[in-house]
Amino acid sequence: MKVLVPVKRVVDYNVKVRVKSDGTGVELANVKMSMNPFDEIAVEEAIRLKEKGVVTEIVAVSIGVQQSQETIRTALAMGADRGILVVTDQPTESLAVAKILAAIAKEEAPQLIILGKQAIDDDANQTGQMLSGLLGWPQGTFASKITADGAMVTVEREIDGGAETVELKLPAVVTTDLRLNEPRYASLPNIMKAKSKPIASKTPADYGVDATPRLQILKVVEPSKRTAGVKVKTVDELVDKLKVLGAIG
Amino acid sequence: MDPAEETALLDSIQKWVDREVRPVVMHHDHNDIWPAELVDQMAEMGLFGATIGSEYGGLGLPATTYAKIVSQIASYWMAITGIFNSHLIMAVAVERFGTPEQKAEWLPKFATGEIRGGLALTEPNAGTDLQAIRTTAVRDGDDYVINGTKTWISNGLNGSCFALLVKTDPKAEPRYKGMSLFIAPKGPGFTTGKKFEKLGYKGIDSAELIFDNYRIPAANLIGGVEGQGFFQATGGLELGRINVAARGVGLAEGALRLATDYAQQRQTMGKPIADHQAIQLYLGDMVTRARAARLLTFDAAEAYDRGERCDMQAGMAKYFASEAAVKNSQEAMRIYGGYSYSKEYEIERFYRDSMLMCIGEGTNEMQRMIIAKQWVKRNPA
């Protein structure tokens, strides 16, 4: 079966993000960008399914600025077979992304779409669910275990208070949680070979999607600084302090 | 090389270092254990073919990219870079000077790491003065018979093949005209002596190689002609020096990284020690030194990639970067204070490892002579 894996270019998780001085967003100039970690998990899972012989082809898709091509290359170096880059300089909102992915899904006819449950830049956690709705496909979100055969996919999901197992009829949409797997790092030979794997370049218009943002960002601010804590020596002192603060009666 | 691709390579190296190298470095270093698992991973990562041409299955990386990889790994654990570097210098000798048959036979196996090894030049009485070696190879029909001893050979125990420098004509004048370089796989008559106990550079084996009527086919004479060995062996040394410079850069930057972290965490007199002027003076020196070492090293690597003669640049880079490594690890220890002397902290390893950079691959005394001679030659009166 064919698997579609959307991958997003985001600020690297090791970077301490700074808010732009004009408050319109976070600073992206000279900041290290990488693949969204949840998407890395999605790519890894697709590769593992391919190694098990369940999957025959992995198509990595990225929607965003031209440099998102590097994110696709990362997926290709890990083991994806080819890429589709949908270039847009506008901010990508979940609904527009879901619409583009739905159009690609109709064209490519994958049996499975594996997405990160959310991207670490806006933490929206919407695209997978919207995509499932638009396509009318079943969804298994927050997957911590995926088993697939030709007709069904079984997804163990992380939910409040435990794990839930759902069985989905293919084609289906699955989003990955953190504990699904530990993504591999690409070997140097595979990074170099990824150069020759094909990437198709498209625009939202090619898929008939108007990607104009519908949301307006009013302002972005840094979290307020934590005030310094106080060390106490005894439990009695702690209780006294809490009483003074009105935290306990 | 495409900058985005180079970034991707370095990102992957960093992930490997973070996930596989950093958790095991102290255990292996303190107990002087050869890191078998890391060596397998290096092979998988393609490091044993990093500079070997792609037509032989290598990555064909330019010296600049290779030096960045080396300095990045060395900033966490310098010693393991020796496992693939000595190997690649052997490969360079075959790739640059070997016959087409030798390249086709050996380079693909070197590139995958199926055959690993190093460079066997140094002898008990000949290091910097390479022309004084005493190991001999005597032609006997289609073979050569080799006798002698090499010492301080990196990968000596765990490697299986070496670029071996010998005298095919011990009476030649000038002496270098009697020297030849062989591809020498381990076999009957080729044994190894003891593994050396070292101050630092742990984990990698440095050993004695003993040749007692060791017989190899004449087809293993690199280039197929006697008397070329000195140039073949020293021809790889430019890259070797760039590599040691890159290791020095890594050690200098690694010591700086540790010191920077510590100086911001450790508090005295109510503030992080990084806010004290005494510590700032150290940090200011260390950052500058590390940066200068990096720039000199990439200056030499870029010249090498352009195909220019770069013995002077490589010498300056090796000299400066190795001294920077020593100074930065010493000053990092000053910043760490008492904890620097504890084996529970990493900085002591940098102190032990860095001194080798000044001594190995041509002593820094020798480097300065080479630099000066080249400089005067280029600026005749």
JSON list of N, CA, C and O in Angstrom, two decimals, chain A residues 125-164:
[
{"chain": "A", "resi": 125, "resn": "ASN", "atom": "N", "xyz": [-2.84, 21.02, 16.55]},
{"chain": "A", "resi": 125, "resn": "ASN", "atom": "CA", "xyz": [-3.47, 19.71, 16.72]},
{"chain": "A", "resi": 125, "resn": "ASN", "atom": "C", "xyz": [-4.83, 19.66, 16.03]},
{"chain": "A", "resi": 125, "resn": "ASN", "atom": "O", "xyz": [-5.85, 19.36, 16.65]},
{"chain": "A", "resi": 126, "resn": "GLN", "atom": "N", "xyz": [-4.88, 19.99, 14.75]},
{"chain": "A", "resi": 126, "resn": "GLN", "atom": "CA", "xyz": [-6.14, 20.03, 14.02]},
{"chain": "A", "resi": 126, "resn": "GLN", "atom": "C", "xyz": [-6.06, 19.36, 12.66]},
{"chain": "A", "resi": 126, "resn": "GLN", "atom": "O", "xyz": [-7.06, 18.84, 12.17]},
{"chain": "A", "resi": 127, "resn": "THR", "atom": "N", "xyz": [-4.87, 19.42, 12.03]},
{"chain": "A", "resi": 127, "resn": "THR", "atom": "CA", "xyz": [-4.80, 19.08, 10.61]},
{"chain": "A", "resi": 127, "resn": "THR", "atom": "C", "xyz": [-5.28, 17.65, 10.34]},
{"chain": "A", "resi": 127, "resn": "THR", "atom": "O", "xyz": [-6.07, 17.42, 9.42]},
{"chain": "A", "resi": 128, "resn": "GLY", "atom": "N", "xyz": [-4.81, 16.70, 11.15]},
{"chain": "A", "resi": 128, "resn": "GLY", "atom": "CA", "xyz": [-5.20, 15.30, 10.94]},
{"chain": "A", "resi": 128, "resn": "GLY", "atom": "C", "xyz": [-6.71, 15.12, 11.03]},
{"chain": "A", "resi": 128, "resn": "GLY", "atom": "O", "xyz": [-7.33, 14.48, 10.16]},
{"chain": "A", "resi": 129, "resn": "GLN", "atom": "N", "xyz": [-7.29, 15.72, 12.04]},
{"chain": "A", "resi": 129, "resn": "GLN", "atom": "CA", "xyz": [-8.73, 15.58, 12.25]},
{"chain": "A", "resi": 129, "resn": "GLN", "atom": "C", "xyz": [-9.52, 16.24, 11.10]},
{"chain": "A", "resi": 129, "resn": "GLN", "atom": "O", "xyz": [-10.50, 15.68, 10.60]},
{"chain": "A", "resi": 130, "resn": "MET", "atom": "N", "xyz": [-9.09, 17.44, 10.70]},
{"chain": "A", "resi": 130, "resn": "MET", "atom": "CA", "xyz": [-9.76, 18.12, 9.59]},
{"chain": "A", "resi": 130, "resn": "MET", "atom": "C", "xyz": [-9.66, 17.31, 8.29]},
{"chain": "A", "resi": 130, "resn": "MET", "atom": "O", "xyz": [-10.63, 17.19, 7.54]},
{"chain": "A", "resi": 131, "resn": "LEU", "atom": "N", "xyz": [-8.46, 16.77, 8.07]},
{"chain": "A", "resi": 131, "resn": "LEU", "atom": "CA", "xyz": [-8.22, 15.98, 6.86]},
{"chain": "A", "resi": 131, "resn": "LEU", "atom": "C", "xyz": [-9.15, 14.77, 6.83]},
{"chain": "A", "resi": 131, "resn": "LEU", "atom": "O", "xyz": [-9.77, 14.46, 5.79]},
{"chain": "A", "resi": 132, "resn": "SER", "atom": "N", "xyz": [-9.25, 14.11, 7.97]},
{"chain": "A", "resi": 132, "resn": "SER", "atom": "CA", "xyz": [-10.14, 12.95, 8.07]},
{"chain": "A", "resi": 132, "resn": "SER", "atom": "C", "xyz": [-11.58, 13.35, 7.76]},
{"chain": "A", "resi": 132, "resn": "SER", "atom": "O", "xyz": [-12.29, 12.65, 7.02]},
{"chain": "A", "resi": 133, "resn": "GLY", "atom": "N", "xyz": [-12.01, 14.51, 8.27]},
{"chain": "A", "resi": 133, "resn": "GLY", "atom": "CA", "xyz": [-13.35, 15.01, 8.02]},
{"chain": "A", "resi": 133, "resn": "GLY", "atom": "C", "xyz": [-13.57, 15.33, 6.54]},
{"chain": "A", "resi": 133, "resn": "GLY", "atom": "O", "xyz": [-14.59, 14.95, 5.96]},
{"chain": "A", "resi": 134, "resn": "LEU", "atom": "N", "xyz": [-12.61, 16.01, 5.96]},
{"chain": "A", "resi": 134, "resn": "LEU", "atom": "CA", "xyz": [-12.75, 16.40, 4.55]},
{"chain": "A", "resi": 134, "resn": "LEU", "atom": "C", "xyz": [-12.81, 15.18, 3.62]},
{"chain": "A", "resi": 134, "resn": "LEU", "atom": "O", "xyz": [-13.54, 15.17, 2.63]},
{"chain": "A", "resi": 135, "resn": "LEU", "atom": "N", "xyz": [-12.01, 14.16, 3.97]},
{"chain": "A", "resi": 135, "resn": "LEU", "atom": "CA", "xyz": [-11.97, 12.98, 3.11]},
{"chain": "A", "resi": 135, "resn": "LEU", "atom": "C", "xyz": [-13.10, 11.99, 3.43]},
{"chain": "A", "resi": 135, "resn": "LEU", "atom": "O", "xyz": [-13.39, 11.11, 2.61]},
{"chain": "A", "resi": 136, "resn": "GLY", "atom": "N", "xyz": [-13.65, 12.12, 4.63]},
{"chain": "A", "resi": 136, "resn": "GLY", "atom": "CA", "xyz": [-14.62, 11.13, 5.07]},
{"chain": "A", "resi": 136, "resn": "GLY", "atom": "C", "xyz": [-13.98, 9.79, 5.40]},
{"chain": "A", "resi": 136, "resn": "GLY", "atom": "O", "xyz": [-14.57, 8.73, 5.26]},
{"chain": "A", "resi": 137, "resn": "TRP", "atom": "N", "xyz": [-12.69, 9.85, 5.80]},
{"chain": "A", "resi": 137, "resn": "TRP", "atom": "CA", "xyz": [-11.96, 8.63, 6.18]},
{"chain": "A", "resi": 137, "resn": "TRP", "atom": "C", "xyz": [-11.96, 8.50, 7.71]},
{"chain": "A", "resi": 137, "resn": "TRP", "atom": "O", "xyz": [-11.99, 9.52, 8.41]},
{"chain": "A", "resi": 138, "resn": "PRO", "atom": "N", "xyz": [-11.87, 7.27, 8.22]},
{"chain": "A", "resi": 138, "resn": "PRO", "atom": "CA", "xyz": [-11.75, 7.12, 9.68]},
{"chain": "A", "resi": 138, "resn": "PRO", "atom": "C", "xyz": [-10.42, 7.66, 10.18]},
{"chain": "A", "resi": 138, "resn": "PRO", "atom": "O", "xyz": [-9.45, 7.72, 9.43]},
{"chain": "A", "resi": 139, "resn": "GLN", "atom": "N", "xyz": [-10.38, 8.04, 11.46]},
{"chain": "A", "resi": 139, "resn": "GLN", "atom": "CA", "xyz": [-9.14, 8.58, 12.03]},
{"chain": "A", "resi": 139, "resn": "GLN", "atom": "C", "xyz": [-8.76, 7.88, 13.32]},
{"chain": "A", "resi": 139, "resn": "GLN", "atom": "O", "xyz": [-9.62, 7.51, 14.12]},
{"chain": "A", "resi": 140, "resn": "GLY", "atom": "N", "xyz": [-7.46, 7.71, 13.50]},
{"chain": "A", "resi": 140, "resn": "GLY", "atom": "CA", "xyz": [-6.92, 7.21, 14.76]},
{"chain": "A", "resi": 140, "resn": "GLY", "atom": "C", "xyz": [-5.85, 8.19, 15.22]},
{"chain": "A", "resi": 140, "resn": "GLY", "atom": "O", "xyz": [-4.76, 8.20, 14.65]},
{"chain": "A", "resi": 141, "resn": "THR", "atom": "N", "xyz": [-6.19, 9.03, 16.18]},
{"chain": "A", "resi": 141, "resn": "THR", "atom": "CA", "xyz": [-5.26, 10.09, 16.57]},
{"chain": "A", "resi": 141, "resn": "THR", "atom": "C", "xyz": [-4.43, 9.67, 17.77]},
{"chain": "A", "resi": 141, "resn": "THR", "atom": "O", "xyz": [-4.80, 8.78, 18.53]},
{"chain": "A", "resi": 142, "resn": "PHE", "atom": "N", "xyz": [-3.32, 10.36, 18.00]},
{"chain": "A", "resi": 142, "resn": "PHE", "atom": "CA", "xyz": [-2.40, 10.14, 19.14]},
{"chain": "A", "resi": 142, "resn": "PHE", "atom": "C", "xyz": [-1.94, 8.68, 19.23]},
{"chain": "A", "resi": 142, "resn": "PHE", "atom": "O", "xyz": [-2.02, 8.06, 20.29]},
{"chain": "A", "resi": 143, "resn": "ALA", "atom": "N", "xyz": [-1.51, 8.15, 18.10]},
{"chain": "A", "resi": 143, "resn": "ALA", "atom": "CA", "xyz": [-1.16, 6.73, 18.07]},
{"chain": "A", "resi": 143, "resn": "ALA", "atom": "C", "xyz": [0.12, 6.44, 18.86]},
{"chain": "A", "resi": 143, "resn": "ALA", "atom": "O", "xyz": [1.12, 7.15, 18.72]},
{"chain": "A", "resi": 144, "resn": "SER", "atom": "N", "xyz": [0.06, 5.40, 19.69]},
{"chain": "A", "resi": 144, "resn": "SER", "atom": "CA", "xyz": [1.28, 4.93, 20.35]},
{"chain": "A", "resi": 144, "resn": "SER", "atom": "C", "xyz": [1.68, 3.56, 19.81]},
{"chain": "A", "resi": 144, "resn": "SER", "atom": "O", "xyz": [2.73, 3.04, 20.14]},
{"chain": "A", "resi": 145, "resn": "LYS", "atom": "N", "xyz": [0.81, 2.99, 18.98]},
{"chain": "A", "resi": 145, "resn": "LYS", "atom": "CA", "xyz": [1.15, 1.72, 18.32]},
{"chain": "A", "resi": 145, "resn": "LYS", "atom": "C", "xyz": [0.28, 1.58, 17.08]},
{"chain": "A", "resi": 145, "resn": "LYS", "atom": "O", "xyz": [-0.92, 1.85, 17.15]},
{"chain": "A", "resi": 146, "resn": "ILE", "atom": "N", "xyz": [0.88, 1.19, 15.98]},
{"chain": "A", "resi": 146, "resn": "ILE", "atom": "CA", "xyz": [0.13, 1.03, 14.74]},
{"chain": "A", "resi": 146, "resn": "ILE", "atom": "C", "xyz": [0.43, -0.35, 14.17]},
{"chain": "A", "resi": 146, "resn": "ILE", "atom": "O", "xyz": [1.59, -0.75, 14.04]},
{"chain": "A", "resi": 147, "resn": "THR", "atom": "N", "xyz": [-0.64, -1.12, 13.87]},
{"chain": "A", "resi": 147, "resn": "THR", "atom": "CA", "xyz": [-0.46, -2.38, 13.16]},
{"chain": "A", "resi": 147, "resn": "THR", "atom": "C", "xyz": [-1.36, -2.34, 11.94]},
{"chain": "A", "resi": 147, "resn": "THR", "atom": "O", "xyz": [-2.54, -2.02, 12.06]},
{"chain": "A", "resi": 148, "resn": "ALA", "atom": "N", "xyz": [-0.78, -2.62, 10.79]},
{"chain": "A", "resi": 148, "resn": "ALA", "atom": "CA", "xyz": [-1.57, -2.53, 9.57]},
{"chain": "A", "resi": 148, "resn": "ALA", "atom": "C", "xyz": [-1.45, -3.81, 8.77]},
{"chain": "A", "resi": 148, "resn": "ALA", "atom": "O", "xyz": [-0.40, -4.44, 8.75]},
{"chain": "A", "resi": 149, "resn": "ASP", "atom": "N", "xyz": [-2.57, -4.22, 8.16]},
{"chain": "A", "resi": 149, "resn": "ASP", "atom": "CA", "xyz": [-2.46, -5.24, 7.13]},
{"chain": "A", "resi": 149, "resn": "ASP", "atom": "C", "xyz": [-3.10, -4.64, 5.88]},
{"chain": "A", "resi": 149, "resn": "ASP", "atom": "O", "xyz": [-3.30, -3.43, 5.80]},
{"chain": "A", "resi": 150, "resn": "GLY", "atom": "N", "xyz": [-3.47, -5.44, 4.93]},
{"chain": "A", "resi": 150, "resn": "GLY", "atom": "CA", "xyz": [-3.96, -4.89, 3.67]},
{"chain": "A", "resi": 150, "resn": "GLY", "atom": "C", "xyz": [-5.28, -4.14, 3.79]},
{"chain": "A", "resi": 150, "resn": "GLY", "atom": "O", "xyz": [-5.54, -3.22, 3.02]},
{"chain": "A", "resi": 151, "resn": "ALA", "atom": "N", "xyz": [-6.12, -4.50, 4.74]},
{"chain": "A", "resi": 151, "resn": "ALA", "atom": "CA", "xyz": [-7.48, -3.94, 4.75]},
{"chain": "A", "resi": 151, "resn": "ALA", "atom": "C", "xyz": [-7.76, -3.05, 5.95]},
{"chain": "A", "resi": 151, "resn": "ALA", "atom": "O", "xyz": [-8.60, -2.15, 5.87]},
{"chain": "A", "resi": 152, "resn": "MET", "atom": "N", "xyz": [-7.08, -3.32, 7.05]},
{"chain": "A", "resi": 152, "resn": "MET", "atom": "CA", "xyz": [-7.38, -2.62, 8.31]},
{"chain": "A", "resi": 152, "resn": "MET", "atom": "C", "xyz": [-6.09, -2.06, 8.92]},
{"chain": "A", "resi": 152, "resn": "MET", "atom": "O", "xyz": [-5.01, -2.55, 8.67]},
{"chain": "A", "resi": 153, "resn": "VAL", "atom": "N", "xyz": [-6.29, -1.04, 9.76]},
{"chain": "A", "resi": 153, "resn": "VAL", "atom": "CA", "xyz": [-5.18, -0.59, 10.59]},
{"chain": "A", "resi": 153, "resn": "VAL", "atom": "C", "xyz": [-5.65, -0.51, 12.03]},
{"chain": "A", "resi": 153, "resn": "VAL", "atom": "O", "xyz": [-6.77, -0.03, 12.30]},
{"chain": "A", "resi": 154, "resn": "THR", "atom": "N", "xyz": [-4.86, -1.09, 12.93]},
{"chain": "A", "resi": 154, "resn": "THR", "atom": "CA", "xyz": [-5.20, -1.06, 14.35]},
{"chain": "A", "resi": 154, "resn": "THR", "atom": "C", "xyz": [-4.32, -0.02, 15.03]},
{"chain": "A", "resi": 154, "resn": "THR", "atom": "O", "xyz": [-3.10, -0.04, 14.87]},
{"chain": "A", "resi": 155, "resn": "VAL", "atom": "N", "xyz": [-4.96, 0.89, 15.73]},
{"chain": "A", "resi": 155, "resn": "VAL", "atom": "CA", "xyz": [-4.23, 1.98, 16.36]},
{"chain": "A", "resi": 155, "resn": "VAL", "atom": "C", "xyz": [-4.47, 1.99, 17.86]},
{"chain": "A", "resi": 155, "resn": "VAL", "atom": "O", "xyz": [-5.61, 2.00, 18.31]},
{"chain": "A", "resi": 156, "resn": "GLU", "atom": "N", "xyz": [-3.36, 1.91, 18.60]},
{"chain": "A", "resi": 156, "resn": "GLU", "atom": "CA", "xyz": [-3.46, 2.09, 20.04]},
{"chain": "A", "resi": 156, "resn": "GLU", "atom": "C", "xyz": [-3.28, 3.57, 20.29]},
{"chain": "A", "resi": 156, "resn": "GLU", "atom": "O", "xyz": [-2.27, 4.15, 19.88]},
{"chain": "A", "resi": 157, "resn": "ARG", "atom": "N", "xyz": [-4.27, 4.24, 20.94]},
{"chain": "A", "resi": 157, "resn": "ARG", "atom": "CA", "xyz": [-4.25, 5.68, 21.10]},
{"chain": "A", "resi": 157, "resn": "ARG", "atom": "C", "xyz": [-4.01, 6.05, 22.56]},
{"chain": "A", "resi": 157, "resn": "ARG", "atom": "O", "xyz": [-4.49, 5.38, 23.46]},
{"chain": "A", "resi": 158, "resn": "GLU", "atom": "N", "xyz": [-3.29, 7.12, 22.73]},
{"chain": "A", "resi": 158, "resn": "GLU", "atom": "CA", "xyz": [-3.09, 7.61, 24.09]},
{"chain": "A", "resi": 158, "resn": "GLU", "atom": "C", "xyz": [-4.24, 8.53, 24.44]},
{"chain": "A", "resi": 158, "resn": "GLU", "atom": "O", "xyz": [-4.47, 9.53, 23.76]},
{"chain": "A", "resi": 159, "resn": "ILE", "atom": "N", "xyz": [-4.97, 8.17, 25.49]},
{"chain": "A", "resi": 159, "resn": "ILE", "atom": "CA", "xyz": [-6.07, 9.03, 25.93]},
{"chain": "A", "resi": 159, "resn": "ILE", "atom": "C", "xyz": [-5.91, 9.30, 27.41]},
{"chain": "A", "resi": 159, "resn": "ILE", "atom": "O", "xyz": [-5.08, 8.67, 28.07]},
{"chain": "A", "resi": 160, "resn": "ASP", "atom": "N", "xyz": [-6.67, 10.25, 27.93]},
{"chain": "A", "resi": 160, "resn": "ASP", "atom": "CA", "xyz": [-6.59, 10.53, 29.35]},
{"chain": "A", "resi": 160, "resn": "ASP", "atom": "C", "xyz": [-6.87, 9.25, 30.12]},
{"chain": "A", "resi": 160, "resn": "ASP", "atom": "O", "xyz": [-7.86, 8.59, 29.88]},
{"chain": "A", "resi": 161, "resn": "GLY", "atom": "N", "xyz": [-5.99, 8.90, 31.01]},
{"chain": "A", "resi": 161, "resn": "GLY", "atom": "CA", "xyz": [-6.24, 7.76, 31.87]},
{"chain": "A", "resi": 161, "resn": "GLY", "atom": "C", "xyz": [-5.94, 6.42, 31.24]},
{"chain": "A", "resi": 161, "resn": "GLY", "atom": "O", "xyz": [-6.31, 5.39, 31.78]},
{"chain": "A", "resi": 162, "resn": "GLY", "atom": "N", "xyz": [-5.30, 6.37, 30.08]},
{"chain": "A", "resi": 162, "resn": "GLY", "atom": "CA", "xyz": [-4.91, 5.06, 29.57]},
{"chain": "A", "resi": 162, "resn": "GLY", "atom": "C", "xyz": [-4.75, 5.00, 28.08]},
{"chain": "A", "resi": 162, "resn": "GLY", "atom": "O", "xyz": [-4.43, 6.00, 27.44]},
{"chain": "A", "resi": 163, "resn": "ALA", "atom": "N", "xyz": [-4.99, 3.80, 27.55]},
{"chain": "A", "resi": 163, "resn": "ALA", "atom": "CA", "xyz": [-4.83, 3.59, 26.12]},
{"chain": "A", "resi": 163, "resn": "ALA", "atom": "C", "xyz": [-6.12, 3.00, 25.56]},
{"chain": "A", "resi": 163, "resn": "ALA", "atom": "O", "xyz": [-6.80, 2.22, 26.23]},
{"chain": "A", "resi": 164, "resn": "GLU", "atom": "N", "xyz": [-6.44, 3.41, 24.36]},
{"chain": "A", "resi": 164, "resn": "GLU", "atom": "CA", "xyz": [-7.64, 2.91, 23.71]},
{"chain": "A", "resi": 164, "resn": "GLU", "atom": "C", "xyz": [-7.20, 2.28, 22.40]},
{"chain": "A", "resi": 164, "resn": "GLU", "atom": "O", "xyz": [-6.33, 2.83, 21.71]}
]
